[in-house]
PDB file of C-alpha atoms in Angstrom:
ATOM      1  CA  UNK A   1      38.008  77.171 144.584  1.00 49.00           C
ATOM      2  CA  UNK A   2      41.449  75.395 145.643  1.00 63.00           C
ATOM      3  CA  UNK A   3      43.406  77.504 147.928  1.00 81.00           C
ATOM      4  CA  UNK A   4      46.476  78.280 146.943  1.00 91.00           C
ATOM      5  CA  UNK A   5      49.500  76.242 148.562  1.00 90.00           C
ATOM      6  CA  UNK A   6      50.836  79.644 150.246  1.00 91.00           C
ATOM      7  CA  UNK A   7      47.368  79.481 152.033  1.00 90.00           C
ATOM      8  CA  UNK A   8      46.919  75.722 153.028  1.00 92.00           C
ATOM      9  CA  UNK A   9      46.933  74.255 156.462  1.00 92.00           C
ATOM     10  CA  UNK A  10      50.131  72.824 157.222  1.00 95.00           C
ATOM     11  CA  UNK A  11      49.120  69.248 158.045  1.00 94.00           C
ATOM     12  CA  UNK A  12      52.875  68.469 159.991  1.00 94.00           C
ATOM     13  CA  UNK A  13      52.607  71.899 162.425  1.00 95.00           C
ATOM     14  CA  UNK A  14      48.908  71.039 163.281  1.00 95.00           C
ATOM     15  CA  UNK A  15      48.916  71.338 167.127  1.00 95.00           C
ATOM     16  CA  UNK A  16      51.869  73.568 167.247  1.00 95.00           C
ATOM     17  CA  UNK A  17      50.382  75.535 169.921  1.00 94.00           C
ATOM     18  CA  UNK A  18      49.807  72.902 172.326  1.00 96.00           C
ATOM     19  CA  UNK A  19      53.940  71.586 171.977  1.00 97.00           C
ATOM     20  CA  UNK A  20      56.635  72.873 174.304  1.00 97.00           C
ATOM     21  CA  UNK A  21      58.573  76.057 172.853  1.00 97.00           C
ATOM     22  CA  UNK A  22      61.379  73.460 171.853  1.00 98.00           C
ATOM     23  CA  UNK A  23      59.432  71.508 169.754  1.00 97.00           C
ATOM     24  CA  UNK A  24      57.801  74.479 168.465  1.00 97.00           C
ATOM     25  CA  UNK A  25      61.022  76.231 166.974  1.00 97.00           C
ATOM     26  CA  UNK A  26      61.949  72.847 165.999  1.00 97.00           C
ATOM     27  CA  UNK A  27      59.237  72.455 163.692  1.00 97.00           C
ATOM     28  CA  UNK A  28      59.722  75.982 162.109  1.00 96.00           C
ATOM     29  CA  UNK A  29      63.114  75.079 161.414  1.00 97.00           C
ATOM     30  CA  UNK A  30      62.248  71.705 159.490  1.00 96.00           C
ATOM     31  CA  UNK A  31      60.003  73.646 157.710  1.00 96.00           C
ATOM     32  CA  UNK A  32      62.674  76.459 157.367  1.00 96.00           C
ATOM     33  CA  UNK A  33      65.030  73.843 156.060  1.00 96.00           C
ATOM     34  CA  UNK A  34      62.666  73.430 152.818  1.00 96.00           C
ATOM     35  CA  UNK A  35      63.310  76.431 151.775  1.00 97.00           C
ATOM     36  CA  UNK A  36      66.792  76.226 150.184  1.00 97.00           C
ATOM     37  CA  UNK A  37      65.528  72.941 148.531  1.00 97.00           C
ATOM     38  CA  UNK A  38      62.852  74.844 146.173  1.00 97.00           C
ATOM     39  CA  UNK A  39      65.316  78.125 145.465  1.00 98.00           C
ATOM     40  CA  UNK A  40      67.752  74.915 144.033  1.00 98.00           C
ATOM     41  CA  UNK A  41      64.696  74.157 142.129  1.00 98.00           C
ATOM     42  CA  UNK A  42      64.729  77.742 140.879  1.00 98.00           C
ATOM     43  CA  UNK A  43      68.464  78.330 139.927  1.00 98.00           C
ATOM     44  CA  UNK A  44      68.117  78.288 135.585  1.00 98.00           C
ATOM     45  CA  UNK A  45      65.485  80.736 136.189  1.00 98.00           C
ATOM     46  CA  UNK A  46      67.347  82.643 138.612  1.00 98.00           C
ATOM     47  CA  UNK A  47      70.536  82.553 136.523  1.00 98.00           C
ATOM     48  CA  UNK A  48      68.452  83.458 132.808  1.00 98.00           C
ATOM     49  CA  UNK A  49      67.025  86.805 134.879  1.00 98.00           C
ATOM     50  CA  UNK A  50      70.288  87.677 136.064  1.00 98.00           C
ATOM     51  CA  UNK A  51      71.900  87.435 132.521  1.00 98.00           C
ATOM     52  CA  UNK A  52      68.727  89.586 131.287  1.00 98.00           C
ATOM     53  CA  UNK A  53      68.876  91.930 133.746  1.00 98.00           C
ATOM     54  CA  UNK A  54      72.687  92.842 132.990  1.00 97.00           C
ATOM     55  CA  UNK A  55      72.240  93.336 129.349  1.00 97.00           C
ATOM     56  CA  UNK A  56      69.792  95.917 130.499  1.00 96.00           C
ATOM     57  CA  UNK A  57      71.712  97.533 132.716  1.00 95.00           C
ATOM     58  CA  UNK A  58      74.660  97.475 130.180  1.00 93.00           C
ATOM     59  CA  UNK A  59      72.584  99.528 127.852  1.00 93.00           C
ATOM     60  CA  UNK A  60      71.806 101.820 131.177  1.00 94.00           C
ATOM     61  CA  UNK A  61      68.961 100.494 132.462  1.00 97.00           C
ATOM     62  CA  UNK A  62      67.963 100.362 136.000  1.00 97.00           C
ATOM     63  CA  UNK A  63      66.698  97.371 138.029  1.00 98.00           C
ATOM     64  CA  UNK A  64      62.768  98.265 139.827  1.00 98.00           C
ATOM     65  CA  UNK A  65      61.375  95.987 142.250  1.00 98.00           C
ATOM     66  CA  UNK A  66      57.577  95.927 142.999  1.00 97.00           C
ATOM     67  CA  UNK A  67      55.461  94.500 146.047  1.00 96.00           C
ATOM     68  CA  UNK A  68      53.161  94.961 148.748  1.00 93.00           C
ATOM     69  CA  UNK A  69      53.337  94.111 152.006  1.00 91.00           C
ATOM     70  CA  UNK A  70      55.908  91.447 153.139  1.00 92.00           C
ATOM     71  CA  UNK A  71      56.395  91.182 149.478  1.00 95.00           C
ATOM     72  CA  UNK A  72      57.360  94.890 148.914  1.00 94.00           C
ATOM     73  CA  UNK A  73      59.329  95.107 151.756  1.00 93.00           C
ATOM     74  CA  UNK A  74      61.931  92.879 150.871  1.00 96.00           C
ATOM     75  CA  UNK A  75      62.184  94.535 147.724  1.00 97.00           C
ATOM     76  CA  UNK A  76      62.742  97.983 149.395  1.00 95.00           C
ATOM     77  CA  UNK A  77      65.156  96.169 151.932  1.00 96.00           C
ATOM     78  CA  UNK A  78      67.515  94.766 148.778  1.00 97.00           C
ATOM     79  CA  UNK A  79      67.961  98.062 147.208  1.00 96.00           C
ATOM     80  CA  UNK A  80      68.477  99.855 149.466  1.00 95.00           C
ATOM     81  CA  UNK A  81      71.259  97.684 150.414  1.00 93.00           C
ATOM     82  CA  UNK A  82      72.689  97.915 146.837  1.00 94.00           C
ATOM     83  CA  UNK A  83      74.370 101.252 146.745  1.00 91.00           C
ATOM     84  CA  UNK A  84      76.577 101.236 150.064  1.00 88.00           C
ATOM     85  CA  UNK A  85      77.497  97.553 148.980  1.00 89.00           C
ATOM     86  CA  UNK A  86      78.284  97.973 145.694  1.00 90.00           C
ATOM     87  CA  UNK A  87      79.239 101.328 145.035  1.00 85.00           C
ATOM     88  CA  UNK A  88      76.514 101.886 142.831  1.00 88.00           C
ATOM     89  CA  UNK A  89      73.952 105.544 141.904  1.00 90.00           C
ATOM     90  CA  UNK A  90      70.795 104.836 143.844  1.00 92.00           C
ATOM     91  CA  UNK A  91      68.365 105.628 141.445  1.00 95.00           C
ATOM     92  CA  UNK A  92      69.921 102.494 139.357  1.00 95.00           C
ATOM     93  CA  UNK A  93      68.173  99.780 142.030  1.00 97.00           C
ATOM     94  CA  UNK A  94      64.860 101.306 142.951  1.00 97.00           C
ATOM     95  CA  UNK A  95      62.001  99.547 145.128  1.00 96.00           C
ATOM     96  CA  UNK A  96      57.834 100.238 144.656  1.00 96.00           C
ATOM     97  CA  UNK A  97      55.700  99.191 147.352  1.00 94.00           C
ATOM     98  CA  UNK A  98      52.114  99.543 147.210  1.00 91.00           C
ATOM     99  CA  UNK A  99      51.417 102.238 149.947  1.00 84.00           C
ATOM    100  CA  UNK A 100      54.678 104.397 149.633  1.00 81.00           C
ATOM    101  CA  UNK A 101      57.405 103.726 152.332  1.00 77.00           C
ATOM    102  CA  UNK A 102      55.329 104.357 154.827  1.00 76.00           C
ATOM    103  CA  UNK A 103      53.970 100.917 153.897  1.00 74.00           C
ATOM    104  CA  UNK A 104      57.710  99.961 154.963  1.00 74.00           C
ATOM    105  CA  UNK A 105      56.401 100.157 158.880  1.00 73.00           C
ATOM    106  CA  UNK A 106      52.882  99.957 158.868  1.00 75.00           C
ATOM    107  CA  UNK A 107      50.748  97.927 157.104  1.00 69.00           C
ATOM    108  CA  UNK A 108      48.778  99.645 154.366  1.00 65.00           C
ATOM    109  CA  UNK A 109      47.383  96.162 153.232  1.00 65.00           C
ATOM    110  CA  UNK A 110      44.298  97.582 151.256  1.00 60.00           C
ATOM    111  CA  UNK A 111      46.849  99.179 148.586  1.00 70.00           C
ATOM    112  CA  UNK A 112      47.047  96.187 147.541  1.00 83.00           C
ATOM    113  CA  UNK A 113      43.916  95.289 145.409  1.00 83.00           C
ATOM    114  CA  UNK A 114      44.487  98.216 143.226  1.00 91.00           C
ATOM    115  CA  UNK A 115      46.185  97.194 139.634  1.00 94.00           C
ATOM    116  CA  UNK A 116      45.567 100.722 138.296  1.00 95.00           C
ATOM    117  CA  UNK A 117      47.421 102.171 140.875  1.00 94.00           C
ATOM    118  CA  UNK A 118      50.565  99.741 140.266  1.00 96.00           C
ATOM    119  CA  UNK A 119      50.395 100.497 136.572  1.00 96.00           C
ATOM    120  CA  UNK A 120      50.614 104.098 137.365  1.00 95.00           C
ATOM    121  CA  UNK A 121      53.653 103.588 139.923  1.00 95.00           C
ATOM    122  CA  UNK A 122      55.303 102.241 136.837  1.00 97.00           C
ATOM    123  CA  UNK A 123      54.888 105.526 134.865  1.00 97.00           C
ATOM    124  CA  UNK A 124      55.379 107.490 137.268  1.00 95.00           C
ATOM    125  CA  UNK A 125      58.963 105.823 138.489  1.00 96.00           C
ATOM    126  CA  UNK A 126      59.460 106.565 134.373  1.00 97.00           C
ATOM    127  CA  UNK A 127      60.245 102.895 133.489  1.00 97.00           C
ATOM    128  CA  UNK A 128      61.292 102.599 129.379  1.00 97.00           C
ATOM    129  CA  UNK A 129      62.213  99.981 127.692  1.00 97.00           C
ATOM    130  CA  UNK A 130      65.671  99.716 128.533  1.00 97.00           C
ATOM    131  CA  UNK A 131      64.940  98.952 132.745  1.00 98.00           C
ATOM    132  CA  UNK A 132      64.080  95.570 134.013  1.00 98.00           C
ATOM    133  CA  UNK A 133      61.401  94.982 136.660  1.00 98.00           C
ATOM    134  CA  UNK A 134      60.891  92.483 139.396  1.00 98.00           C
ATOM    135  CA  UNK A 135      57.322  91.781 140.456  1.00 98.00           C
ATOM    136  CA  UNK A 136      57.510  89.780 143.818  1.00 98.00           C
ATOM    137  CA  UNK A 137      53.707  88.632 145.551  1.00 96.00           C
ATOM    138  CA  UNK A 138      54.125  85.115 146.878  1.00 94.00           C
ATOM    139  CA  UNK A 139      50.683  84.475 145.910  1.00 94.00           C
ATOM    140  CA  UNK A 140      51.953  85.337 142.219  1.00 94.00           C
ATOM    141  CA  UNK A 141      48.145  87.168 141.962  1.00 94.00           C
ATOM    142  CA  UNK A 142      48.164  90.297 143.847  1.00 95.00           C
ATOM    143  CA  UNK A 143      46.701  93.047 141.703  1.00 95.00           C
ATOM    144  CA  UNK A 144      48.822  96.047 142.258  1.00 96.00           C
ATOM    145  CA  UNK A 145      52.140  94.095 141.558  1.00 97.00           C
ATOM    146  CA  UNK A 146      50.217  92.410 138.390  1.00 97.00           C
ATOM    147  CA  UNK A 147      49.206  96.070 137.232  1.00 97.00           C
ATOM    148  CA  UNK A 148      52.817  97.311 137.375  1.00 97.00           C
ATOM    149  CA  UNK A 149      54.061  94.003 135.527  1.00 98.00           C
ATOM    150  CA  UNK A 150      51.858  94.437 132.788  1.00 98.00           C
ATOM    151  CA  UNK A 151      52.423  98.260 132.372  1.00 98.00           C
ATOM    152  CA  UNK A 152      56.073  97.847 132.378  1.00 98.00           C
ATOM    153  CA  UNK A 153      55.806  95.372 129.958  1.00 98.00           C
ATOM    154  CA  UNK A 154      53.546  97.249 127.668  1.00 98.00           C
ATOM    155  CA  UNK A 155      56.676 100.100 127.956  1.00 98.00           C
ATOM    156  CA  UNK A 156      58.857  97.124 126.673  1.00 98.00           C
ATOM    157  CA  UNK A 157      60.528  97.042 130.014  1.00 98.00           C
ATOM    158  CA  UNK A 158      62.073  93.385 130.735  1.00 98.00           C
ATOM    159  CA  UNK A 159      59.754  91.550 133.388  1.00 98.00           C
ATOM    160  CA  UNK A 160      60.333  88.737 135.776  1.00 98.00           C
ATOM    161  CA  UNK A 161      58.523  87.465 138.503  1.00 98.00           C
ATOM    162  CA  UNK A 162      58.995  85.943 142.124  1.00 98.00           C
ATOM    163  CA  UNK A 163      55.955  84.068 143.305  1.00 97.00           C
ATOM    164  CA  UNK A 164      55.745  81.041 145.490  1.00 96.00           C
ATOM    165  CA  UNK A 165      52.983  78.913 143.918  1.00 95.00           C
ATOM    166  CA  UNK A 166      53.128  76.739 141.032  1.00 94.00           C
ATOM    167  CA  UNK A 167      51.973  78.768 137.830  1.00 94.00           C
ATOM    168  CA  UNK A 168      50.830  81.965 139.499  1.00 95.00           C
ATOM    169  CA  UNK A 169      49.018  84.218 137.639  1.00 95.00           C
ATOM    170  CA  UNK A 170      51.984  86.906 137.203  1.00 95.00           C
ATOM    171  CA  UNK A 171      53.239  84.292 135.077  1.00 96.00           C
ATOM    172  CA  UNK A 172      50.914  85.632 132.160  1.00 96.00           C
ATOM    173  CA  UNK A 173      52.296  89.295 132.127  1.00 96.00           C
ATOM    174  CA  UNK A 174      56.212  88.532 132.713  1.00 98.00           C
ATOM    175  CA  UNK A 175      59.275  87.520 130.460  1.00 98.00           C
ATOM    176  CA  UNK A 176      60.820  84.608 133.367  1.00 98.00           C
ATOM    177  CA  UNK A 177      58.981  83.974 136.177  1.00 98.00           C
ATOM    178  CA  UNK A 178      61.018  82.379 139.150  1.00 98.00           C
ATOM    179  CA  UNK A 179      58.632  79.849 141.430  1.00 98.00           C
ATOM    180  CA  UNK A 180      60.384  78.684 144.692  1.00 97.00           C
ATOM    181  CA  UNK A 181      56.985  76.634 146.031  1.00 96.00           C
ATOM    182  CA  UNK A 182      57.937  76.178 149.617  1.00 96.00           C
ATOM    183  CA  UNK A 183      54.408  74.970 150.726  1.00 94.00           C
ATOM    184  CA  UNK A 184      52.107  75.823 153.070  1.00 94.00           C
ATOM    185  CA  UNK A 185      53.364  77.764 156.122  1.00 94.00           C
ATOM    186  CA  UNK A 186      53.942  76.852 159.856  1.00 94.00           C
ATOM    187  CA  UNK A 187      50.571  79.016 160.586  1.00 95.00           C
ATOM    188  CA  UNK A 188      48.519  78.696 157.482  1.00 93.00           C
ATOM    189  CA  UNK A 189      48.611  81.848 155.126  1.00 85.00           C
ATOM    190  CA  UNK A 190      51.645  83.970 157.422  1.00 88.00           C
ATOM    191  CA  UNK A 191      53.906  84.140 154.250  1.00 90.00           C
ATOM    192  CA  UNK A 192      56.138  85.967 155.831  1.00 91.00           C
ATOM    193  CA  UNK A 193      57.824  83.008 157.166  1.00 95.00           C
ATOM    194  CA  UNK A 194      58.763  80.494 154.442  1.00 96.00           C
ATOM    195  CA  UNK A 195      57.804  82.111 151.211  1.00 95.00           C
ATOM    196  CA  UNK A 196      59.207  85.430 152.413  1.00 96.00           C
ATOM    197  CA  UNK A 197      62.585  83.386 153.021  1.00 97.00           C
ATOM    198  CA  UNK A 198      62.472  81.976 149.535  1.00 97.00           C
ATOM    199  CA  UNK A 199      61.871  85.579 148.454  1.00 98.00           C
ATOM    200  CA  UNK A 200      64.647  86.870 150.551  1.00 97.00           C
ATOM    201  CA  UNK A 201      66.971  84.097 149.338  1.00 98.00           C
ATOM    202  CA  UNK A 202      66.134  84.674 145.545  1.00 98.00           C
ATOM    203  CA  UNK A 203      66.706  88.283 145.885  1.00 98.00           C
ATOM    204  CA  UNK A 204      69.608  88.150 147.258  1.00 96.00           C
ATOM    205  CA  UNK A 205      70.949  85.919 144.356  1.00 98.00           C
ATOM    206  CA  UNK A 206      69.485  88.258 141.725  1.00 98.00           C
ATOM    207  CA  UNK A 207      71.059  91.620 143.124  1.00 97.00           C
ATOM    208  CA  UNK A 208      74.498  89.968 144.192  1.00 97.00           C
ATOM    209  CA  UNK A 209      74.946  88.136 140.812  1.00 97.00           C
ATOM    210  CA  UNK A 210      73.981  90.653 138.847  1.00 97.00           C
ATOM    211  CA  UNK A 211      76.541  92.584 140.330  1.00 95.00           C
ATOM    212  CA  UNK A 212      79.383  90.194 140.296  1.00 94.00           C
ATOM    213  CA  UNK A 213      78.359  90.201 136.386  1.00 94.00           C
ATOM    214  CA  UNK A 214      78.988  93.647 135.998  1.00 92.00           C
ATOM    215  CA  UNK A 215      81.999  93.722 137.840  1.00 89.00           C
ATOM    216  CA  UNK A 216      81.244  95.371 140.857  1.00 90.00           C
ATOM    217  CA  UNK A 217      83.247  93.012 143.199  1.00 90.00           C
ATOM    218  CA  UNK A 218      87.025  91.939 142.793  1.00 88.00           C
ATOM    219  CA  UNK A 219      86.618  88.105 142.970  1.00 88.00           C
ATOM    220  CA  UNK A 220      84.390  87.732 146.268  1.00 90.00           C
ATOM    221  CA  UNK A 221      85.172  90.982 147.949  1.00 86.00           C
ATOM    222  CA  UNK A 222      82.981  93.993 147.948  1.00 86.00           C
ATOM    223  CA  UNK A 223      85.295  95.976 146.818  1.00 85.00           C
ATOM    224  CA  UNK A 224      83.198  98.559 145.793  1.00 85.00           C
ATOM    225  CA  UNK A 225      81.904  99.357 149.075  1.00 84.00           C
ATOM    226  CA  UNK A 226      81.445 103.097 150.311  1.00 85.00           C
ATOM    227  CA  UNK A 227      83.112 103.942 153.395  1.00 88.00           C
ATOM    228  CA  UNK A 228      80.262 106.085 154.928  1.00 84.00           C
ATOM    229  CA  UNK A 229      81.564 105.212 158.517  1.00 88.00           C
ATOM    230  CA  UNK A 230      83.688 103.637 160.943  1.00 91.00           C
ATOM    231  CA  UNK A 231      82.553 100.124 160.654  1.00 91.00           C
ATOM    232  CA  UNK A 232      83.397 100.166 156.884  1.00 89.00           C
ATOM    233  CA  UNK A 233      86.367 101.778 156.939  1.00 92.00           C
ATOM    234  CA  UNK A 234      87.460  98.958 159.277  1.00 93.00           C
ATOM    235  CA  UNK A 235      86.355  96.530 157.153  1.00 91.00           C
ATOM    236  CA  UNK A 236      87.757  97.815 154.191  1.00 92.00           C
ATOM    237  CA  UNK A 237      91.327  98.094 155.954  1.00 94.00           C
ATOM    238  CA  UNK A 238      90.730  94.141 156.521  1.00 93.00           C
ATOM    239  CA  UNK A 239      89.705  93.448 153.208  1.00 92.00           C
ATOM    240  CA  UNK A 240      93.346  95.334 151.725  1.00 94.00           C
ATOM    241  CA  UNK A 241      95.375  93.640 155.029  1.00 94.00           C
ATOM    242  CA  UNK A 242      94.012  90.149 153.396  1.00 91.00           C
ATOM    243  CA  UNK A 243      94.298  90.331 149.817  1.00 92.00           C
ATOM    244  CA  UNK A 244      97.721  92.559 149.819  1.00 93.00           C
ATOM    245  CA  UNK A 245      99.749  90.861 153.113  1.00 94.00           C
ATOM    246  CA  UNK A 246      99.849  94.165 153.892  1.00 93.00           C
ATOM    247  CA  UNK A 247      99.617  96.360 157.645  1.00 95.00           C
ATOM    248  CA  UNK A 248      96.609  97.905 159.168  1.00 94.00           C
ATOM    249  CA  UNK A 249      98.372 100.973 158.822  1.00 95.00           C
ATOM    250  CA  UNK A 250      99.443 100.498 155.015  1.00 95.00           C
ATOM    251  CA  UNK A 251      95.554  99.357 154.414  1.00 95.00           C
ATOM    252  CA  UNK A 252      95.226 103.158 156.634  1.00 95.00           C
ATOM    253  CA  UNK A 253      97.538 104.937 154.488  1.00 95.00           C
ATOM    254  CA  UNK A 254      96.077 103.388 151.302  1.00 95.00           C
ATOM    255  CA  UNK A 255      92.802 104.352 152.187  1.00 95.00           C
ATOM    256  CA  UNK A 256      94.070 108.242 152.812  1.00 95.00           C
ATOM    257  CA  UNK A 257      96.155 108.627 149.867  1.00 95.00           C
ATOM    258  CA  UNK A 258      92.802 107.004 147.670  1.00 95.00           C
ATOM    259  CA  UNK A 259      90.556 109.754 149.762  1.00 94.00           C
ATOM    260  CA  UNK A 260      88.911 106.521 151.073  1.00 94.00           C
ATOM    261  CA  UNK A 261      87.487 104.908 147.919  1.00 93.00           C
ATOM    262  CA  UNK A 262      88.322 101.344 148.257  1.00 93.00           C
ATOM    263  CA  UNK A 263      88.278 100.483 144.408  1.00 93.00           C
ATOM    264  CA  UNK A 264      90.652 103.193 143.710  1.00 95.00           C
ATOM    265  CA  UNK A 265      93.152 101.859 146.765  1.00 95.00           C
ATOM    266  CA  UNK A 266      92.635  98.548 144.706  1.00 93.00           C
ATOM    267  CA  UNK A 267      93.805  99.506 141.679  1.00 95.00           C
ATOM    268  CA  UNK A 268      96.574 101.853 143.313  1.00 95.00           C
ATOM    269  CA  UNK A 269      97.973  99.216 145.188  1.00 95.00           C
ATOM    270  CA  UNK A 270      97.576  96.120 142.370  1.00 93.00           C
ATOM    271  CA  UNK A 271      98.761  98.482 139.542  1.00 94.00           C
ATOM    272  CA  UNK A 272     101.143 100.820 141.488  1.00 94.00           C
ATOM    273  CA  UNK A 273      99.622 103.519 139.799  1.00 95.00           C
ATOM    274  CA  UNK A 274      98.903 107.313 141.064  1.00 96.00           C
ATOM    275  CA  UNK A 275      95.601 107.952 142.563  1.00 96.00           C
ATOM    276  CA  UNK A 276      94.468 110.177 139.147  1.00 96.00           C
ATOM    277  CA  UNK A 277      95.823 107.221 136.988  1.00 95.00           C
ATOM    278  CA  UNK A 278      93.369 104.738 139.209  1.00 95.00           C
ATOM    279  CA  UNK A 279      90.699 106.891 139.038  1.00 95.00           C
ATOM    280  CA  UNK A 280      90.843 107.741 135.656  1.00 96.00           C
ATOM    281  CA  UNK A 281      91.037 104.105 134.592  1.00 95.00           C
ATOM    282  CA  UNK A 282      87.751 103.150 137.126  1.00 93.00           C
ATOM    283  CA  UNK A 283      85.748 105.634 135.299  1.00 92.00           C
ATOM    284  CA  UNK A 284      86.680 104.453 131.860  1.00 93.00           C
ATOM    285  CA  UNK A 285      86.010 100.652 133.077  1.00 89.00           C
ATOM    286  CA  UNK A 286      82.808 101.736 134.801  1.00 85.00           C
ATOM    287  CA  UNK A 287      84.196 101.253 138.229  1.00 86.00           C
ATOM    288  CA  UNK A 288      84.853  97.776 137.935  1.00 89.00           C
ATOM    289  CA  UNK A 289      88.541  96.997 139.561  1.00 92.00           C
ATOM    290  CA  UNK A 290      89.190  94.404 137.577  1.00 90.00           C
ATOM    291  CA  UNK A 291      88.873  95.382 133.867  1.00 92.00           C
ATOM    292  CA  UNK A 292      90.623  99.525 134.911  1.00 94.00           C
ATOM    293  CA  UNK A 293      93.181  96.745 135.742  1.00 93.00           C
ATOM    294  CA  UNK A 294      93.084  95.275 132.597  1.00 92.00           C
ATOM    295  CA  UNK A 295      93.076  98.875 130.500  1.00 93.00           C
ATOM    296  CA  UNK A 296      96.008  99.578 132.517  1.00 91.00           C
ATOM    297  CA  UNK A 297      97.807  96.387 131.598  1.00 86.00           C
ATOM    298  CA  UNK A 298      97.237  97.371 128.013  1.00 81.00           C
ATOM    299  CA  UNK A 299      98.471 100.737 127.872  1.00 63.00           C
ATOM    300  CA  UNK A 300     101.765  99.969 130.003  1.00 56.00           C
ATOM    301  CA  UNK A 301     102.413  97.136 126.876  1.00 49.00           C
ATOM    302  CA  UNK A 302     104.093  98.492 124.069  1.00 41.00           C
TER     303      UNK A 302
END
């Protein structure tokens, strides 16, 4: 049977343990450097889930992603990531990993070769119809993420999936399937390294776009972002200093007078409105800054 191109030898890092340390980070990073390359490759894809996934989530659907090992734990890492940056419920960007979380810091490989189990995941997170599901394996033919894919789409649940081989098997059981093929690794079958880049990368672009979609940013500031410490609060004072002229201690007094929800400061400060007014025009634009703007602009027209 062929190996699969995740698993090959690498013929252009054979001998990398015999170079000097320079030459051997220098030949992870021209391999690195493919990486971008075959996400390009992936971009119509990437762009047709993102435009599925929000008409999902429009209808209140939430976004699951399921994995095992490296696999799974870039899915946990991206939504987790989700609700602090964007001001979103947690339970609407949700992560499986074969395992549990523990399997986020220890290796629980074996949970991997059950489908049944993955399918059951599915019903027990209580996908419907209405959710979309992500099914990352950069093999593309792990069984547990396969199991989940094809239960979720037996619930009617939209499906995608992130492999890094050419026509993985996941293909069979999903709606798009995205297929950055980076090629075989520096150390032959570590897909942690390239592929879990590529993985990285196109998760990044699904989360972040489908956010920017669905309004969650004002142009490219997070301006939904929950001030849950110092650090943000500072940033968020920068992110008012730029886009209003203003002081650090107008962004400060902004911030107070909002209770320190940047979106409502936003629309405050851009619509001179009361805090009540703001917030009342957020919830009825479902938080997005720019369209509470816009309902405001209509009702102060005659």
């Amino acid at each position: 049977m062929t190996l699969l191109i995740t698993e090959q030898v690498n013929p252009e890092t054979v001998g990398i343990d015999e170079v000097s340390t320079l030459e051997l980070v220098r030949l992870i990073n021209q391999q690195d450097q493919r990486v971008a390359a075959a996400v390009a490759d992936e971009l119509p894809r990437i762009a047709a889930a993102i435009d599925a996934i929000v008409e999902r989530w429009q209808q209140g659907g939430r976004l699951f992603y399921v994995g095992t090992g490296t696999s799974g734990r870039l899915g946990v890492l991206d939504a987790v990531e989700c609700p602090p940056t964007f001001g979103i419920s947690p339970d609407r960007v949700q992560a499986i990993i074969a395992g549990g979380y523990e399997a986020c810091w220890r290796a629980v490989e074996v949970a991997e070769d059950d489908p049944d189990a993955g399918a059951q995941s599915i019903i027990e997170r209580g996908v419907t119809a209405q959710d979309a599901v992500v099914g990352i394996a950069a093999s593309g033919r792990t069984p547990f993420t396969i199991g989940a894919l094809t239960q979720a789409r037996a619930l009617g649940a939209l499906t995608i999936g992130l492999a890094c081989n050419p026509e993985p098997e996941l293909a069979t059981v999903v709606h798009i399937c995205i297929t950055p093929v980076v090629g075989p690794e520096v150390i032959a079958g570590s897909t942690r390294m390239k592929a879990g880049t590529a993985q990285k990368m196109v998760l990044n672009m699904l989360s972040t776009g489908v956010m920017i979609r669905l309004g969650y940013t004002y142009d490219n500031l997070m301006a939904n972002l929950q001030l849950k410490n110092e650090k943000l609060r500072q940033r968020a004072c920068g992110i008012l200093q730029a886009q209003f002229g203003m002081s650090k201690q107008e962004a400060i007094e902004l911030l107070s007078s909002a209770q320190w929800d940047l979106k409502v400061a936003f629309v405050m400060r851009q619509a001179q409105v009361t805090a009540d007014h703001a917030r009342d025009a957020l919830a009825k634009s479902n938080h997005s800054i720019k369209r509470a703007l816009a309902l405001l602009n209509r009702v102060d027209k005659p």
